[in-house]
GROMACS .gro file of C-alpha atoms in nm:
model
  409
    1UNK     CA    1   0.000   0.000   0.000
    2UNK     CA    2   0.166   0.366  -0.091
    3UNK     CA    3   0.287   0.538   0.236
    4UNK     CA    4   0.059   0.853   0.358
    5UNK     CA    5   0.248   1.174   0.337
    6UNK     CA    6   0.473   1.250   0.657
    7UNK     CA    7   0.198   1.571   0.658
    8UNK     CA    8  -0.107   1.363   0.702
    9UNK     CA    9   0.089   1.159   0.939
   10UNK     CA   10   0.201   1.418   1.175
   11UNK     CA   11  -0.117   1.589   1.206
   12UNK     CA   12  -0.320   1.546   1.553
   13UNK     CA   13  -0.696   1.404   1.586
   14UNK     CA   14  -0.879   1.702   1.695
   15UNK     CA   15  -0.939   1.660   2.084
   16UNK     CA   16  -1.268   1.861   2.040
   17UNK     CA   17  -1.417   1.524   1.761
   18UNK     CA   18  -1.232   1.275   1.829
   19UNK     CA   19  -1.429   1.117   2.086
   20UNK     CA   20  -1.757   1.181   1.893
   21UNK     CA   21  -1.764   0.766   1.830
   22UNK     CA   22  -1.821   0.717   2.170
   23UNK     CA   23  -2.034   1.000   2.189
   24UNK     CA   24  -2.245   0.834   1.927
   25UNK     CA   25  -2.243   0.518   2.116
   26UNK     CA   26  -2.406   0.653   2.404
   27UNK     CA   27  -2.643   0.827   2.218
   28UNK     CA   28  -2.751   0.475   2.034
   29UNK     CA   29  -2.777   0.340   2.418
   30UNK     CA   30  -3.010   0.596   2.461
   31UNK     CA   31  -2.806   0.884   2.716
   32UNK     CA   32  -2.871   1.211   2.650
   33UNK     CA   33  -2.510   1.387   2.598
   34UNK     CA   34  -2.447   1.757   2.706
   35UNK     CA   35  -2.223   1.908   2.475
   36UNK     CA   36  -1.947   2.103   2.607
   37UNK     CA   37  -1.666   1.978   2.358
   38UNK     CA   38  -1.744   2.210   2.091
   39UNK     CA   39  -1.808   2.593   2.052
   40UNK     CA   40  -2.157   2.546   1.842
   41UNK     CA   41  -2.345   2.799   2.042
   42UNK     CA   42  -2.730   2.709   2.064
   43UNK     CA   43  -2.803   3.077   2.017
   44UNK     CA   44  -3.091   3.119   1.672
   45UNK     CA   45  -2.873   3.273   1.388
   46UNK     CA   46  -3.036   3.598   1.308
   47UNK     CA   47  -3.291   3.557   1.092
   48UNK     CA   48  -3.201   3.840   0.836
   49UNK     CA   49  -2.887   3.582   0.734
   50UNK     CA   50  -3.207   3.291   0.567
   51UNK     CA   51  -3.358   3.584   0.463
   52UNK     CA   52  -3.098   3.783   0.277
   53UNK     CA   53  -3.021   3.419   0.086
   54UNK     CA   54  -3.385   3.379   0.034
   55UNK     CA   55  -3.445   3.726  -0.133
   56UNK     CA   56  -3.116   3.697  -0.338
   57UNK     CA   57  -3.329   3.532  -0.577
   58UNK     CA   58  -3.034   3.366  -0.760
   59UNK     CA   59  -3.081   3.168  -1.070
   60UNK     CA   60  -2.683   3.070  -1.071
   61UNK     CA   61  -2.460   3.042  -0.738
   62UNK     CA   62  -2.143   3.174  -0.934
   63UNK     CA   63  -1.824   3.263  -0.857
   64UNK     CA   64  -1.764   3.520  -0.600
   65UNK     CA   65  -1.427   3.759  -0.621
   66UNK     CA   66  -1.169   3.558  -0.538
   67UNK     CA   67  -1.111   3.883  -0.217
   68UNK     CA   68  -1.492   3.815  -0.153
   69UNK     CA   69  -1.790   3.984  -0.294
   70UNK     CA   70  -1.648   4.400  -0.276
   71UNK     CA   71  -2.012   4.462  -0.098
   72UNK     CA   72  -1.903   4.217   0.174
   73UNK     CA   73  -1.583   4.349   0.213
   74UNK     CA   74  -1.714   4.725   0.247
   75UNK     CA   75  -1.936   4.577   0.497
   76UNK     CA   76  -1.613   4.444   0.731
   77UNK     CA   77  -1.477   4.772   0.672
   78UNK     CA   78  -1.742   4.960   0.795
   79UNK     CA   79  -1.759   4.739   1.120
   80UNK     CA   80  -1.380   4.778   1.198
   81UNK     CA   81  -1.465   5.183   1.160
   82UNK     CA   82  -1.748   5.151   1.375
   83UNK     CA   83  -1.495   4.954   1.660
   84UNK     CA   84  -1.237   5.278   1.552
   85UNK     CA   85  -0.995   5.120   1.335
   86UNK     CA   86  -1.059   5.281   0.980
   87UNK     CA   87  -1.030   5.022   0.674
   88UNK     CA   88  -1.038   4.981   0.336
   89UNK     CA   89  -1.183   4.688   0.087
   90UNK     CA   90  -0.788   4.629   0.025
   91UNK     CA   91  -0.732   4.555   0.346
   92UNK     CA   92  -0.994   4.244   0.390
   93UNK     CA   93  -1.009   3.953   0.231
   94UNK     CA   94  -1.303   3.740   0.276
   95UNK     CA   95  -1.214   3.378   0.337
   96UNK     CA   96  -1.388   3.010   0.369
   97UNK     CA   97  -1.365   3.042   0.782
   98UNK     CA   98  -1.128   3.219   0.973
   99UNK     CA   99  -0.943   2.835   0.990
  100UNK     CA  100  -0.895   2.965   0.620
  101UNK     CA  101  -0.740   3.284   0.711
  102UNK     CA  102  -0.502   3.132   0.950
  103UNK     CA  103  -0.374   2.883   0.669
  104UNK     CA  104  -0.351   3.151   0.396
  105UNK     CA  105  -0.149   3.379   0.700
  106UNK     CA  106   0.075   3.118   0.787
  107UNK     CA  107   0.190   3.022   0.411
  108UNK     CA  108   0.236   3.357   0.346
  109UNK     CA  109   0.435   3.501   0.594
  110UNK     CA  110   0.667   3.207   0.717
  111UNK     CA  111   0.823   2.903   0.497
  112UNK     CA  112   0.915   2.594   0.576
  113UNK     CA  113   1.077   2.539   0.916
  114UNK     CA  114   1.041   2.908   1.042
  115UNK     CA  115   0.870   2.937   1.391
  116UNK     CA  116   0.603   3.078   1.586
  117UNK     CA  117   0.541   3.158   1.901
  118UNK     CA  118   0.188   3.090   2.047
  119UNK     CA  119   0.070   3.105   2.470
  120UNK     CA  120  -0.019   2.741   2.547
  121UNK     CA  121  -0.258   2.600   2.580
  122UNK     CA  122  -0.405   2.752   2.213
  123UNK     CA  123  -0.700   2.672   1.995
  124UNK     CA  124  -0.602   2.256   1.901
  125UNK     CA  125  -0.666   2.346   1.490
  126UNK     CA  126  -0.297   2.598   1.528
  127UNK     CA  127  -0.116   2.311   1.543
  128UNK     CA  128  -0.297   2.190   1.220
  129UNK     CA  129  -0.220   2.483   1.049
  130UNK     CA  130   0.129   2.483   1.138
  131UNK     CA  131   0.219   2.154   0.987
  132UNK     CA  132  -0.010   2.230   0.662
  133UNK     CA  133   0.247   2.504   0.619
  134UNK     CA  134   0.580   2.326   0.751
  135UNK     CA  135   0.596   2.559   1.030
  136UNK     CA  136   0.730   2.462   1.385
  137UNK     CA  137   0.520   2.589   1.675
  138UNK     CA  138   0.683   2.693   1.944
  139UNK     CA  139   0.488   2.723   2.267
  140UNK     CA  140   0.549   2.955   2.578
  141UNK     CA  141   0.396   2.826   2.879
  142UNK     CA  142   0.043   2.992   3.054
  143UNK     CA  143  -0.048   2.875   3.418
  144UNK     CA  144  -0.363   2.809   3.533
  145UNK     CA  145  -0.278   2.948   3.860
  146UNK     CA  146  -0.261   3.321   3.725
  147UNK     CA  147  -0.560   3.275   3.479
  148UNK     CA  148  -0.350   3.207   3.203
  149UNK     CA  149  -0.217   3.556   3.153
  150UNK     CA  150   0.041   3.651   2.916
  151UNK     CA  151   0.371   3.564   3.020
  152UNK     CA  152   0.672   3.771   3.084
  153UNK     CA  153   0.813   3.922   2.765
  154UNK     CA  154   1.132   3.807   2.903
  155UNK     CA  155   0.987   3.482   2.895
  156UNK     CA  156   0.917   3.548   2.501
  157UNK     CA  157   1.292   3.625   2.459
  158UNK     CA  158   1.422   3.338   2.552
  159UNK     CA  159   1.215   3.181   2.231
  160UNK     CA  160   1.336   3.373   1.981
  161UNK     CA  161   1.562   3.261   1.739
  162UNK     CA  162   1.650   3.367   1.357
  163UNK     CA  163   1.388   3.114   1.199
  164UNK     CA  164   1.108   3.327   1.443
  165UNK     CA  165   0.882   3.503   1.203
  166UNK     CA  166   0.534   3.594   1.432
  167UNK     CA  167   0.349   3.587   1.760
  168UNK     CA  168   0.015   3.418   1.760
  169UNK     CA  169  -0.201   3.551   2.013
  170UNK     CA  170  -0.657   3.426   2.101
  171UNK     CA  171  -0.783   3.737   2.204
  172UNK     CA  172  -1.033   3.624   2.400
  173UNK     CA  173  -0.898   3.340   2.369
  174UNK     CA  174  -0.996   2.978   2.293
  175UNK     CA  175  -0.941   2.723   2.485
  176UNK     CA  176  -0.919   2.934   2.810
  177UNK     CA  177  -1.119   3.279   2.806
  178UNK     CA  178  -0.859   3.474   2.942
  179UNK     CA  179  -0.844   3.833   2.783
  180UNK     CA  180  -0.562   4.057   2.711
  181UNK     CA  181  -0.573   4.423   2.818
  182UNK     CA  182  -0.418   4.650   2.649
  183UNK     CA  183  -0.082   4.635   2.859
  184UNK     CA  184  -0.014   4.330   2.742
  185UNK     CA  185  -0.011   4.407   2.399
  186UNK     CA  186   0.191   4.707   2.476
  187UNK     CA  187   0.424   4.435   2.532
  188UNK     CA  188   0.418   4.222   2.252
  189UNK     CA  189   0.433   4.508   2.059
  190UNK     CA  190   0.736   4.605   2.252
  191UNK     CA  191   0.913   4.232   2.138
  192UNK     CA  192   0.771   4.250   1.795
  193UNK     CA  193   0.971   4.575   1.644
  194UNK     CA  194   1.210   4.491   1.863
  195UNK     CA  195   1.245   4.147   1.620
  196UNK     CA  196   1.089   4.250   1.346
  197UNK     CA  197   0.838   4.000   1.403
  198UNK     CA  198   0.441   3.991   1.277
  199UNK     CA  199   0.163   3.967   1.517
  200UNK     CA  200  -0.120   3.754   1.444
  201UNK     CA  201  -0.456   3.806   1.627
  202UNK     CA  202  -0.745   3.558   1.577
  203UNK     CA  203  -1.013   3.778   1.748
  204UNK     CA  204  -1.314   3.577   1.635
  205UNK     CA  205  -1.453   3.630   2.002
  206UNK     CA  206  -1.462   4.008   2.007
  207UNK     CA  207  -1.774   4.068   2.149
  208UNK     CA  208  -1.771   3.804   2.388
  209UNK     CA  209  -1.607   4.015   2.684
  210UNK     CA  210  -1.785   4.075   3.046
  211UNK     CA  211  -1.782   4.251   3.390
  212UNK     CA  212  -1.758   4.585   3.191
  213UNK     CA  213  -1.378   4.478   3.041
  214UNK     CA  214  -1.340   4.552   2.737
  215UNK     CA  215  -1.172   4.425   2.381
  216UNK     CA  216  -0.852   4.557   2.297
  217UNK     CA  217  -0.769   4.488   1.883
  218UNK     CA  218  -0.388   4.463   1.805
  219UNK     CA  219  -0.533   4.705   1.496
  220UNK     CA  220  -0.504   4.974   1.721
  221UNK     CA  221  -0.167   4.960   1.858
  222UNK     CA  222   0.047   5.290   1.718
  223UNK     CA  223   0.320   5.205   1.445
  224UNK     CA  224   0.229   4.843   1.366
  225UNK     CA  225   0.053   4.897   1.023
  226UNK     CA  226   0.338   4.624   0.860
  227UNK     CA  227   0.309   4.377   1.149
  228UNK     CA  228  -0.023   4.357   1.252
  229UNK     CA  229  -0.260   4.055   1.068
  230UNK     CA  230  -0.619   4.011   1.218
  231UNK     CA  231  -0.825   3.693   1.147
  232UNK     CA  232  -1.193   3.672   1.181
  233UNK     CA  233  -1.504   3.518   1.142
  234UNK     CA  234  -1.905   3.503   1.167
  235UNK     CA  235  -1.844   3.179   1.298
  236UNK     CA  236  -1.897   3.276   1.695
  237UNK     CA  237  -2.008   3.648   1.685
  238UNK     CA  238  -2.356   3.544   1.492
  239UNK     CA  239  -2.405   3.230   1.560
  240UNK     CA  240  -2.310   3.086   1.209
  241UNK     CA  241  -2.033   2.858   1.225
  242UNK     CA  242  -2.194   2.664   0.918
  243UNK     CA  243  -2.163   2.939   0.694
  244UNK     CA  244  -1.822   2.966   0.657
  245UNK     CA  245  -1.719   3.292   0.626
  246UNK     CA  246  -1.430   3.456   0.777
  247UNK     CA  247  -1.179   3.723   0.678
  248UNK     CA  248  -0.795   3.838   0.701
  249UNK     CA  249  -0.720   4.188   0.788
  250UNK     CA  250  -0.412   4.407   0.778
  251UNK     CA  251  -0.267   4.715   0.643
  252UNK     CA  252   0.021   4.571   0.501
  253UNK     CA  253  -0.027   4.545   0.147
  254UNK     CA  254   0.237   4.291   0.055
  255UNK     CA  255   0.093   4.076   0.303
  256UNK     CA  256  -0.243   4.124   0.153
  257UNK     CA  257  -0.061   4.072  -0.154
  258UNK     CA  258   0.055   3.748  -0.037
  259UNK     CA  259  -0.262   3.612   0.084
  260UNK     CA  260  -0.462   3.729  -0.267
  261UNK     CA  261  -0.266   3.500  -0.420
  262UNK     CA  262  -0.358   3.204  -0.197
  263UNK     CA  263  -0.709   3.316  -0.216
  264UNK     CA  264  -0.693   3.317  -0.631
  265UNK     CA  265  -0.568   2.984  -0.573
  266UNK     CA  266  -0.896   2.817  -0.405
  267UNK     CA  267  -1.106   3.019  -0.680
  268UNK     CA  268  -1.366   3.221  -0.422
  269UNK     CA  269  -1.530   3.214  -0.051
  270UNK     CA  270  -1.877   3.082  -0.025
  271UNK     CA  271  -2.151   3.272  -0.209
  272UNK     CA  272  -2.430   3.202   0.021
  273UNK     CA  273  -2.280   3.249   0.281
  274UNK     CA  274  -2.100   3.569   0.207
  275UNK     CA  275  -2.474   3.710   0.108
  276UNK     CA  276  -2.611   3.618   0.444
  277UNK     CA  277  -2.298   3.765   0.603
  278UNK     CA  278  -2.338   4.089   0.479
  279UNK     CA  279  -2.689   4.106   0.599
  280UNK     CA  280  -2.521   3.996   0.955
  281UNK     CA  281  -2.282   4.294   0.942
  282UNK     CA  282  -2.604   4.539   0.924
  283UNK     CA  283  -2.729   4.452   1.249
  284UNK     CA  284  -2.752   4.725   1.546
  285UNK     CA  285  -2.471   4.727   1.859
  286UNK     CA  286  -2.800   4.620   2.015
  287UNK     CA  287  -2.779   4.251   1.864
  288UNK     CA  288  -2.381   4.242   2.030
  289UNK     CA  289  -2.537   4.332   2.346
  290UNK     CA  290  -2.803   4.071   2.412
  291UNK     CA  291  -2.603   3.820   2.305
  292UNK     CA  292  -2.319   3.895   2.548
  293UNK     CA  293  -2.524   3.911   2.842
  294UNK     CA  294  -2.673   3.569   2.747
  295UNK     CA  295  -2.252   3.437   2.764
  296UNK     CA  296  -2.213   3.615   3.084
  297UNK     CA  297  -2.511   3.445   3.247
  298UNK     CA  298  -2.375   3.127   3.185
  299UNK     CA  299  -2.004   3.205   3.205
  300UNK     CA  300  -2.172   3.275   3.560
  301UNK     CA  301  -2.377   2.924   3.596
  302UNK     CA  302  -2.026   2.766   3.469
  303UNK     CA  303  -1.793   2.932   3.762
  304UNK     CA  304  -1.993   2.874   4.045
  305UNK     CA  305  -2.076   2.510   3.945
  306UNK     CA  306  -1.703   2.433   3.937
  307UNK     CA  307  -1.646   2.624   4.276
  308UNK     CA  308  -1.905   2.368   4.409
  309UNK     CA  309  -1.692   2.098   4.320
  310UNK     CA  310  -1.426   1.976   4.531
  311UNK     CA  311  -1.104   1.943   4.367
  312UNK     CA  312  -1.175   2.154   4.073
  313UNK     CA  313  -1.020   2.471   3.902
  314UNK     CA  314  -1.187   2.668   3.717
  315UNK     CA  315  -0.932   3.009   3.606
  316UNK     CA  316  -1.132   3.368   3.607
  317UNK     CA  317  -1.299   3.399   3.255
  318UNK     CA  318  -1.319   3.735   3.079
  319UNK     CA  319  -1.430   3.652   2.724
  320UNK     CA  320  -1.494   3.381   2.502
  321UNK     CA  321  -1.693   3.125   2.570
  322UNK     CA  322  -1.488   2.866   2.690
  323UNK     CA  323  -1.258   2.756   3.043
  324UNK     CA  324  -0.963   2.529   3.065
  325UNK     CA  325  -1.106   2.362   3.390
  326UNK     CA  326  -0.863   2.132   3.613
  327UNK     CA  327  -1.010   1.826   3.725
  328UNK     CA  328  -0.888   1.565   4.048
  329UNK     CA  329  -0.832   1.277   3.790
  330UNK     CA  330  -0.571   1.070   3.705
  331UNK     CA  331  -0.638   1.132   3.287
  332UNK     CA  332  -0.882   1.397   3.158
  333UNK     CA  333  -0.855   1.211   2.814
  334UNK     CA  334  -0.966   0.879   3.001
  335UNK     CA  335  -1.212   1.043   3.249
  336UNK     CA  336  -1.397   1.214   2.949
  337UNK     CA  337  -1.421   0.855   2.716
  338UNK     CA  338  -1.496   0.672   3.061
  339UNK     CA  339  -1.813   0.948   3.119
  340UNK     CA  340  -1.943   0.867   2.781
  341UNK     CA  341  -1.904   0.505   2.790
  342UNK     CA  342  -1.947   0.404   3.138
  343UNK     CA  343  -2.125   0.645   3.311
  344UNK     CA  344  -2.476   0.858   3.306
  345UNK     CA  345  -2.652   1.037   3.562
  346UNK     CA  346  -3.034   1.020   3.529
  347UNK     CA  347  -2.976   0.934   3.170
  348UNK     CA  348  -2.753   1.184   3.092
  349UNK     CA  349  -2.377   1.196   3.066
  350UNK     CA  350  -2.146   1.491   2.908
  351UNK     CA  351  -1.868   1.580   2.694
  352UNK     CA  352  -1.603   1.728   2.706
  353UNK     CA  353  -1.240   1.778   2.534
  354UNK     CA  354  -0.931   1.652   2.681
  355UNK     CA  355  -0.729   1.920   2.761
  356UNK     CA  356  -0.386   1.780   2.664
  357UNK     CA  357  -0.491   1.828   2.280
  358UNK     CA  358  -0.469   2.233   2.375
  359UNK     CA  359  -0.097   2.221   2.429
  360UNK     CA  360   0.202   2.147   2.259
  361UNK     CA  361   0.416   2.068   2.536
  362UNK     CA  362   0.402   1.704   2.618
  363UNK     CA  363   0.245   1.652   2.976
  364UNK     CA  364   0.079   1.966   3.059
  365UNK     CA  365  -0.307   1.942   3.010
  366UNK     CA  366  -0.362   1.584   3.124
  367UNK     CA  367  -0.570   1.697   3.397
  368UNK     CA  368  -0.758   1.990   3.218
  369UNK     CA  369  -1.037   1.979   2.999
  370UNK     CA  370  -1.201   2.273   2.790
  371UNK     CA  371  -1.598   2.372   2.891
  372UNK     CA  372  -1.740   2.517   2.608
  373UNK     CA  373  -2.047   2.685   2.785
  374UNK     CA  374  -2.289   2.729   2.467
  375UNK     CA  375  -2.609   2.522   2.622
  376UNK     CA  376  -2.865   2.770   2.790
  377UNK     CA  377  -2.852   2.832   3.128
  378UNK     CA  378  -3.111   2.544   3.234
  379UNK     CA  379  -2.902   2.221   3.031
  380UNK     CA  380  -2.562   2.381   3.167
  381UNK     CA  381  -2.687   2.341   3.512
  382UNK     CA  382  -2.804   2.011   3.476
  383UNK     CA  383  -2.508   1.929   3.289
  384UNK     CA  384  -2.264   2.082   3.604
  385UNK     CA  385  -2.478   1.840   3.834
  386UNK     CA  386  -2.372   1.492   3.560
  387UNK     CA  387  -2.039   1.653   3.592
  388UNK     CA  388  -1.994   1.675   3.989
  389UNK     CA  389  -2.206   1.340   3.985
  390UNK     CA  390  -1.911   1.187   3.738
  391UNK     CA  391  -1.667   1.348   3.971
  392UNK     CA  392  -1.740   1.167   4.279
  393UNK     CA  393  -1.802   0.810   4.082
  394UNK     CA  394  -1.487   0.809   3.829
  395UNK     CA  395  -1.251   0.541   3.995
  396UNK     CA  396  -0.913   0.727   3.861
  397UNK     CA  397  -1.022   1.053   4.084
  398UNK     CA  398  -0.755   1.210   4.226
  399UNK     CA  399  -0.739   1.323   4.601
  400UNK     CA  400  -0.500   1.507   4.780
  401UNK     CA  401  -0.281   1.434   4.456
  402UNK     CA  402  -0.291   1.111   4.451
  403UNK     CA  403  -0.484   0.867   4.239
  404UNK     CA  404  -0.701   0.620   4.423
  405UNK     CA  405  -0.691   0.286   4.355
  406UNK     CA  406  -0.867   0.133   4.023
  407UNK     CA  407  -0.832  -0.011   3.663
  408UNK     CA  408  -0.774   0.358   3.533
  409UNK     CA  409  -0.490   0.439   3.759
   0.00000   0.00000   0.00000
């Protein structure tokens, strides 16, 4: 049989799917699973997204611009204004996801065997990315303990070398809701003229920021016009990760350049979806409002379940909607395939993602797991109770730091 590339090889299973067979298992043995493994939010999509597509009133879904459809990308434009950071259709490029947007920014900017450096742990799909493009990841270490805020630029020195070419930052981030003020970017924009380095911010989680903090976009630091590369998406912000649509955004124009190419390349975004995005980028702040305070309440219902639980860690959360929680058991990765094989409280069991799959550094994250908090607030609750429940019956617990006896130990 021919060999698989070293590529396809090398690539991770995706900690957030890759225990959907079991998850289908105990669905076909007739448990009810909680989903907390996956950032599909359970909010409706607005409804002027069906009905932009509907009153389109195509008779051939062609070809869009290759840079998205020009109306789309004045639309983008307009929004970044709105937030104060002034853009031009040049300076956005519509792509298929912002997972797109990260691919077409890594090719671009770094080739084979150049580095970057990204706080762990970091959205799983980075490390995907990397290796698409040949590019070695280099991790810096976050801590739990301090709500997994940015480290020490000193701490960022010690990682560069001369194959460094960017900083990739989550802000909020996925998997662990922390939220950089604008300090810290003062900071890594400190490092990054310093190197001549590019800073990437995936921001797809904007909005999502609570107790009256605030978003800080990398677009606005002073000076950075030629470093600074935004990726974003509908995905999270309206609800309408099926869509597809997501963008790249900087004022560097051979970087734009750069990524044009890549985006001639794959022929053109999604047309339905970039019609129904434009209708999304109409909506009033209004829309962004609601929505947040729907996070918050369960960002709430999410923290003070965990504090219930003895043993558990659950790191402040200022955005997003996720938390890198720290269990007492021996192996996240076996606790959350034991909960959906061998476990269910009242007929109901959850899921979760191992948290080792969020880091890069082998070892860290084997007692973490991510809680995406997208069920409303009554399922989360009941789905904190099959947790604690889980807790207290797993026989790999830990106590005290030590494993008790069992088969999982």
């Amino acid at each position: 049989m021919p060999a698989l590339s070293q590529r396809a090889l090398e690539i991770p299973a995706s900690p957030i799917r890759k225990l959907v067979p079991y998850s289908e298992a105990a669905k076909a043995a007739g448990k009810h699973v909680y989903h907390l493994n996956i950032g599909q939010p359970d909010v409706e999509t607005p409804q002027v997204f069906f009905d932009a597509i509907q009153d389109a009133h195509l008779k051939v879904v062609a070809y869009s611009h290759s840079a998205g459809h020009v109306s789309l990308r004045q639309s983008i434009a307009d929004y970044y204004g709105n937030l104060g950071h002034p853009l031009n259709t040049d300076q956005v490029i519509v792509t298929t996801g912002a997972s797109e947007a990260l691919s077409f920014v890594f090719a671009t900017i770094m080739n084979p065997g150049d580095e970057v450096i990204i706080p762990e742990p970091f959205y799983a799909n980075y490390n995907s990315f990397s290796i698409f493009s040949n590019v070695k990841v280099v991790p810096i270490q976050t801590q739990i303990e301090n709500d997994f805020a940015l480290p020490p630029i000193e701490e960022f020195e010690k990682l560069i070398t001369p194959r460094t070419r960017a900083i990739l930052i989550c802000n909020p981030g996925n998997p662990t809701g922390v939220l950089y003020p604008q300090e810290s970017l003062q900071k890594l924009q400190e490092i990054v003229k310093k190197h001549d380095l590019y800073l990437v911010s995936d921001e797809v989680y904007r909005e999502f920021a609570y107790d009256g903090k605030q978003h800080k976009s990398v677009l606005g630091l002073e000076g950075m016009e030629d470093h600074v590369i935004v990726t974003d998406s509908i995905s999270k912000r309206f609800s309408s990760c099926g869509a597809r649509i997501g963008c790249v955004v900087s004022k560097n124009a051979d970087v734009m350049g750069g990524v044009m190419k890549l985006a001639q390349a794959r022929l053109s975004p999604p047309t339905l979806g970039q019609i129904g995005a434009e209708a999304l980028y109409q909506l009033p702040a209004s829309y962004y409002q609601d929505v947040v305070e729907i996070y918050r309440k369960r960002r709430d219902v999410l923290v003070e379940s965990i504090a219930k639980i003895p043993g558990a860690v659950c790191p402040d959360v200022d955005g997003a909607f996720y938390a890198m929680v720290q269990l007492p058991v021996d192996s996240s990765e076996r606790f959350c395939q034991w909960m959906l094989e061998e476990f269910d409280h009242e007929g109901a069991t959850v899921m979760m993602a191992p948290g080792s799959g969020f880091y890069a550094t082998p070892g860290l994250g084997t007692d973490q797991v991510r809680i995406a908090y997208v069920l409303n607030e009554e399922d989360l609750r009941k789905a904190m109770e099959c947790l604690a429940a889980g807790l207290a019956a797993y026989p790999g617990r830990v106590i005290s730091g030590e494993a008790l006896a069992s088969d999982n130990a």
